Short mmCIF file of C-alpha atoms in Angstrom, two decimals:
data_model
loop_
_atom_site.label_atom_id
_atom_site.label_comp_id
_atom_site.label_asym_id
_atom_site.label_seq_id
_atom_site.Cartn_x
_atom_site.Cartn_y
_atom_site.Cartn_z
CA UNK A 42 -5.08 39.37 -17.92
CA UNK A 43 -4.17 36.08 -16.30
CA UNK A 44 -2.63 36.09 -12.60
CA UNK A 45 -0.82 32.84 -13.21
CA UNK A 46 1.98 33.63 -15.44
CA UNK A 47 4.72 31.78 -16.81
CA UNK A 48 6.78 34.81 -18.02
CA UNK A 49 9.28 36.55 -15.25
CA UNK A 50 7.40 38.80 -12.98
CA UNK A 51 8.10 42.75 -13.53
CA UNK A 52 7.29 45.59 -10.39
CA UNK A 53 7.14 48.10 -12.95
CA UNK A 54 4.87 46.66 -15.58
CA UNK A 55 2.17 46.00 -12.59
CA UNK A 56 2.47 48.99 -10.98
CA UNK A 57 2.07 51.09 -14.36
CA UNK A 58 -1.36 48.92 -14.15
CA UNK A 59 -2.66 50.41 -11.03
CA UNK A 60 -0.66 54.10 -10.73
CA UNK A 61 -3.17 56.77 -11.32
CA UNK A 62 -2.82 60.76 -10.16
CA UNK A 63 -5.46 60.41 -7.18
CA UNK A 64 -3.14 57.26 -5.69
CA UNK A 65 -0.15 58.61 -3.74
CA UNK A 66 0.83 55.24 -2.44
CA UNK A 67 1.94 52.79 -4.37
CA UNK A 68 3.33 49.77 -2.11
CA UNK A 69 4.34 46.17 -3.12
CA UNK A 70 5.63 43.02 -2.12
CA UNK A 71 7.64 40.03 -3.86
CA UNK A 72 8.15 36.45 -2.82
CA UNK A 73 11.49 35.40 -4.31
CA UNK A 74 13.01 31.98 -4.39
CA UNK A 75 15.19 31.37 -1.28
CA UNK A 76 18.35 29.13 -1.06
CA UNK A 77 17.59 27.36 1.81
CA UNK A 78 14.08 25.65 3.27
CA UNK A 79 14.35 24.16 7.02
CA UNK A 80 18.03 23.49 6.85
CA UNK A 81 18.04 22.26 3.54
CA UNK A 82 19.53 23.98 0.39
CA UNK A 83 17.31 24.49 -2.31
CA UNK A 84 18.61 24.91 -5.75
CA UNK A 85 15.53 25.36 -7.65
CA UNK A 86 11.87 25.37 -7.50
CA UNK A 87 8.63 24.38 -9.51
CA UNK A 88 5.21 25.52 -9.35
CA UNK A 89 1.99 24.16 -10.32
CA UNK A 90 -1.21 24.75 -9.95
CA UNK A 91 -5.14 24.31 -10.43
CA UNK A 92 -4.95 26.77 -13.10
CA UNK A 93 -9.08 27.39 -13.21
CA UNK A 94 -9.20 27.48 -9.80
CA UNK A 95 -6.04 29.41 -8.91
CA UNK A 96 -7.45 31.93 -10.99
CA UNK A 97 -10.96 32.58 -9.75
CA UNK A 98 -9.16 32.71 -6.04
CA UNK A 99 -6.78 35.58 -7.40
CA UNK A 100 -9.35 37.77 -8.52
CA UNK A 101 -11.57 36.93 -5.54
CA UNK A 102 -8.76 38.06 -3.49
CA UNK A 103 -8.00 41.20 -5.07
CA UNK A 104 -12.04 42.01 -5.51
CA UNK A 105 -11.99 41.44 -1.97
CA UNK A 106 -9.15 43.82 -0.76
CA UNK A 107 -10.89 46.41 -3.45
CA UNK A 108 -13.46 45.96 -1.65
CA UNK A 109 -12.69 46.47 1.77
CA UNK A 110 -10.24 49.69 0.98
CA UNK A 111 -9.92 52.29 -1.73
CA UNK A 112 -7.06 50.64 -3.25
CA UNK A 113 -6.28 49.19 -7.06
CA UNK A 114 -4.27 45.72 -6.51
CA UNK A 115 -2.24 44.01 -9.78
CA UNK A 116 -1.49 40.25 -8.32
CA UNK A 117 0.87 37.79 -10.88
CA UNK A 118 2.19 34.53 -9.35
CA UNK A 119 4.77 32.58 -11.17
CA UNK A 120 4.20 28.96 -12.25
CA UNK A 121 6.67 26.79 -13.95
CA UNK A 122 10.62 26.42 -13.15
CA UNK A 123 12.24 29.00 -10.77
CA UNK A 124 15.66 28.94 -9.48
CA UNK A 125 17.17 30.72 -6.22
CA UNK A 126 16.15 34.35 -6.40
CA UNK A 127 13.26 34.66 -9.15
CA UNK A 128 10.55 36.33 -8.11
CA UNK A 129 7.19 33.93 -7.59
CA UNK A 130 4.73 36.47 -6.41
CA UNK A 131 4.11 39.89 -7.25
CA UNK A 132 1.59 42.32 -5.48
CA UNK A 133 1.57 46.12 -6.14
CA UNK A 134 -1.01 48.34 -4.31
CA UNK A 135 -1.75 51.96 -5.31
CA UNK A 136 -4.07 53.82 -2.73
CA UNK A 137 -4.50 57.56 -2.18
CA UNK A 138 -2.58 57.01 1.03
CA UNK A 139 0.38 54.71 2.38
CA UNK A 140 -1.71 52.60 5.38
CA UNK A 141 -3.94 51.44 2.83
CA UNK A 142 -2.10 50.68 0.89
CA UNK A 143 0.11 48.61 3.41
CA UNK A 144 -2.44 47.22 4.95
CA UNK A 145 -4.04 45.52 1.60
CA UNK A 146 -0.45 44.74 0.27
CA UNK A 147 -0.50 42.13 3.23
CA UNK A 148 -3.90 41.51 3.06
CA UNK A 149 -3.57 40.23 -0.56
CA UNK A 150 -0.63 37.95 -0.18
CA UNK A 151 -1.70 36.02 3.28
CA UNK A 152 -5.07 35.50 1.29
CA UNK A 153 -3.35 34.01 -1.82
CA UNK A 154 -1.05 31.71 0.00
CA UNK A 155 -3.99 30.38 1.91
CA UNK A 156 -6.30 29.97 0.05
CA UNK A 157 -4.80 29.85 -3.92
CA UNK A 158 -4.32 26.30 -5.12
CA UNK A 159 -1.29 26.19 -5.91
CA UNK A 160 2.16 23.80 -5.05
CA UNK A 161 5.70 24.41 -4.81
CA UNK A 162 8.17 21.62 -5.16
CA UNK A 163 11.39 22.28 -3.77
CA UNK A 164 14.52 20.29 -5.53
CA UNK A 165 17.68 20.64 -3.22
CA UNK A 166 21.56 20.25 -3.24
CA UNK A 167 21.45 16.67 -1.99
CA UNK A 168 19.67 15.52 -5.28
CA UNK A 169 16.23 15.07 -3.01
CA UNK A 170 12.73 16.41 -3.93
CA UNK A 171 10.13 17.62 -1.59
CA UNK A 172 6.50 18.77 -1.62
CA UNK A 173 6.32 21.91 0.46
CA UNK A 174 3.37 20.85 3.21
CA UNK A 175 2.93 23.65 5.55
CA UNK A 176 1.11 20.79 7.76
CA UNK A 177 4.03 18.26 7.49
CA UNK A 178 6.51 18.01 10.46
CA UNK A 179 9.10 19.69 9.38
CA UNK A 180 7.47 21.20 6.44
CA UNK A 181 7.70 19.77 3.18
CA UNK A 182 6.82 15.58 1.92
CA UNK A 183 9.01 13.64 -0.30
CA UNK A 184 7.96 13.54 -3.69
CA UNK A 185 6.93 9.82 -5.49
CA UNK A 186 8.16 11.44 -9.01
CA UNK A 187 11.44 13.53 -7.85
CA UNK A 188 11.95 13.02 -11.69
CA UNK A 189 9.22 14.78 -12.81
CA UNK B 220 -23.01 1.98 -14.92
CA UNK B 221 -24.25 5.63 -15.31
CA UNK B 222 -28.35 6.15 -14.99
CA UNK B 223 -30.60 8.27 -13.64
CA UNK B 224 -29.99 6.77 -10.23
CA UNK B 225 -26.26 7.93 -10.11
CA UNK B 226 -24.42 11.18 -11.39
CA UNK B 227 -21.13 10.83 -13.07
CA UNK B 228 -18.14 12.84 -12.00
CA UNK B 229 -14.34 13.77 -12.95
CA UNK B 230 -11.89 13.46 -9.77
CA UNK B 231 -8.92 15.69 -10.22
CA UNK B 232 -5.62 14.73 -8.13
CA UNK B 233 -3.45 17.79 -7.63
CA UNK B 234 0.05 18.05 -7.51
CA UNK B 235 1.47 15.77 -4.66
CA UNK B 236 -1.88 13.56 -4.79
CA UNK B 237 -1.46 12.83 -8.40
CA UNK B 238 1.75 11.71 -7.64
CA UNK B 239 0.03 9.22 -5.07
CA UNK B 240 -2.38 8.06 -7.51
CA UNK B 241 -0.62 7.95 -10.31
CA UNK B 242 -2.80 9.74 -12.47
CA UNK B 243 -4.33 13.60 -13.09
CA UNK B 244 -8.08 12.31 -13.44
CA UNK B 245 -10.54 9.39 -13.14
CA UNK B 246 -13.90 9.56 -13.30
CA UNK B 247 -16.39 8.21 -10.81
CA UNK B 248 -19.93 7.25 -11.02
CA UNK B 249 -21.37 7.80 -7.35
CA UNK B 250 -25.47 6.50 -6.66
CA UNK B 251 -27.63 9.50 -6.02
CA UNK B 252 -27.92 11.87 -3.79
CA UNK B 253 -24.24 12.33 -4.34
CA UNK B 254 -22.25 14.19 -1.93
CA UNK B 255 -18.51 14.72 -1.86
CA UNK B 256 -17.15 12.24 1.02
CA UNK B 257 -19.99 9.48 -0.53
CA UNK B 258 -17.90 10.42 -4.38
CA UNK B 259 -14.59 9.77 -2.02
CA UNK B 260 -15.72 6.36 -1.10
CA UNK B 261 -16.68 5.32 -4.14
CA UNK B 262 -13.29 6.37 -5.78
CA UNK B 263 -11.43 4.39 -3.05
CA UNK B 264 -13.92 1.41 -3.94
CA UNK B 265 -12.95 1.42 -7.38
CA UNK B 266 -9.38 2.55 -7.57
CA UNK B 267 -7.27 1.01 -4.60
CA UNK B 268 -4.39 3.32 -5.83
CA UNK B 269 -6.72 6.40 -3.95
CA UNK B 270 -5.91 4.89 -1.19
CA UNK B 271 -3.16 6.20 -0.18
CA UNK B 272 -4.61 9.89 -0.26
CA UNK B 273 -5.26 11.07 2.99
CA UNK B 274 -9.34 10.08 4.39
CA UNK B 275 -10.15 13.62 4.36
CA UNK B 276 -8.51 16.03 2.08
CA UNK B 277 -9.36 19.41 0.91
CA UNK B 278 -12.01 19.30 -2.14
CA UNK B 279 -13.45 21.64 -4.27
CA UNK B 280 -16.50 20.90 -6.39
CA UNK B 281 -16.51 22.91 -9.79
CA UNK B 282 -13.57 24.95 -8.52
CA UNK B 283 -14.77 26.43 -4.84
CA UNK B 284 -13.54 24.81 -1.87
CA UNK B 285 -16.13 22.91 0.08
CA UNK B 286 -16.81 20.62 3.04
CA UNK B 287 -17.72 16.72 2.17
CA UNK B 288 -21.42 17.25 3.07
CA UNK B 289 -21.66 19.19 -0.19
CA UNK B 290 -23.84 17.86 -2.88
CA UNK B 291 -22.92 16.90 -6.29
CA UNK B 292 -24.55 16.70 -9.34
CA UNK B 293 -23.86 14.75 -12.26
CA UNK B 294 -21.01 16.16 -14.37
CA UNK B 295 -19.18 18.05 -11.80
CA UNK B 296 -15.63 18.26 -11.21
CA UNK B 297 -13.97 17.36 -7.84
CA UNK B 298 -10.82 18.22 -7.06
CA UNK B 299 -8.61 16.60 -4.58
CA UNK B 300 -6.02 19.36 -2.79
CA UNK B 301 -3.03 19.11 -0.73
CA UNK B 302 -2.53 21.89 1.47
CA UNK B 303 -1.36 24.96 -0.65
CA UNK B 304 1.98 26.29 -0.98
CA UNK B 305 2.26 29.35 -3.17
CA UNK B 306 3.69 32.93 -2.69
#
């Protein structure tokens, strides 16, 4: 199963992937699409990504946190058009116990927004476009294409 | 022109540096041995519109991250990425 997805995200379906009667933990964590980026207000969002590469990161992430703890991790991230309060990313842990599972919840998504190619372009109120740059001053680049 | 004296490779521009060059992909033909940053210079050599990527951005060869000392052989993919914004 993919872990870039262009369908909306569900809690349920992804933690029916990893519930099992020796896990009795299940934690998880969404990123949903906020109204407002460093004073700005956002109205909608779009993804993209290096779709071979974004790929072989997820599962290197999650083989990783399987790795380091007795857990079962389901990871989807969104790509595609979002608007204020879809949900982007989706990571559900199941573990026997709850700090496990916490503690590879949050392991999971730092690793995929470091290291997971992918982009968010914010489109705001004003009618301006931005690349979100987490290196920029101030955070996000003007896009060339705002059209696009 | 492509011989046994130089590999051949695609450059991929990502999302904000496609933008800046104006295309997805161009391919490159680098002398050999090949490494990443010597792949850069020829793409700025040959299209000026590379320019205005930044001198040293994050690449992946083949789809792993790696540092511009790594080799590359003819055929590879390199991929040009601005800093990453998911989740």
């Amino acid at each position: 199963m993919p872990f870039l997805t262009e369908q909306d995200l569900s809690i349920d379906d992804l933690a029916a992937l990893v519930a099992a009667p020796d896990r009795g933990a299940i934690v998880s964590f969404v990123g949903t699409v906020r109204d407002h980026h460093a004073g700005r207000s956002v109205l909608r969002l779009e993804y993209s990504a290096y779709p071979e590469m974004a790929e072989m990161e997820c599962e290197a992430v999650v083989l990783e946190a399987q790795r380091r703890w007795s857990v079962a991790v389901a990871l989807r991230h969104r790509t595609g058009q979002l608007v204020v309060g879809d949900a982007a990313v989706a990571v559900v842990v199941a573990a026997a116990h709850r700090d496990v599972a916490f503690d590879a919840c949050r392991f999971v998504i730092d690793e995929v927004k470091r290291r997971v190619p992918i982009w968010k372009k914010e489109f705001y109120a004003d009618g301006s476009v931005a690349w979100v740059d987490p290196t920029a001053s101030g955070g996000t680049v003007p896009s060339e294409r705002p059209d696009a | 022109m492509p011989s046994s004296r130089s590999v051949t490779v695609t450059v991929r521009f990502l999302a904000r540096y496609a933008e800046l060059a104006g295309q997805d992909t161009v391919t490159v033909t680098a002398p050999i041995p090949a490494t990443v940053d010597s792949v850069l210079v020829r793409l700025r050599e040959v299209h000026p519109s590379a320019s205005r990527l930044p001198s040293k951005p994050l690449c992946a060869r083949n789809f792993r991250q790696v540092l511009g000392a790594e080799s590359v052989a003819d055929g590879d993919e390199i991929a040009l990425l601005p800093p990453m914004s998911g989740g």
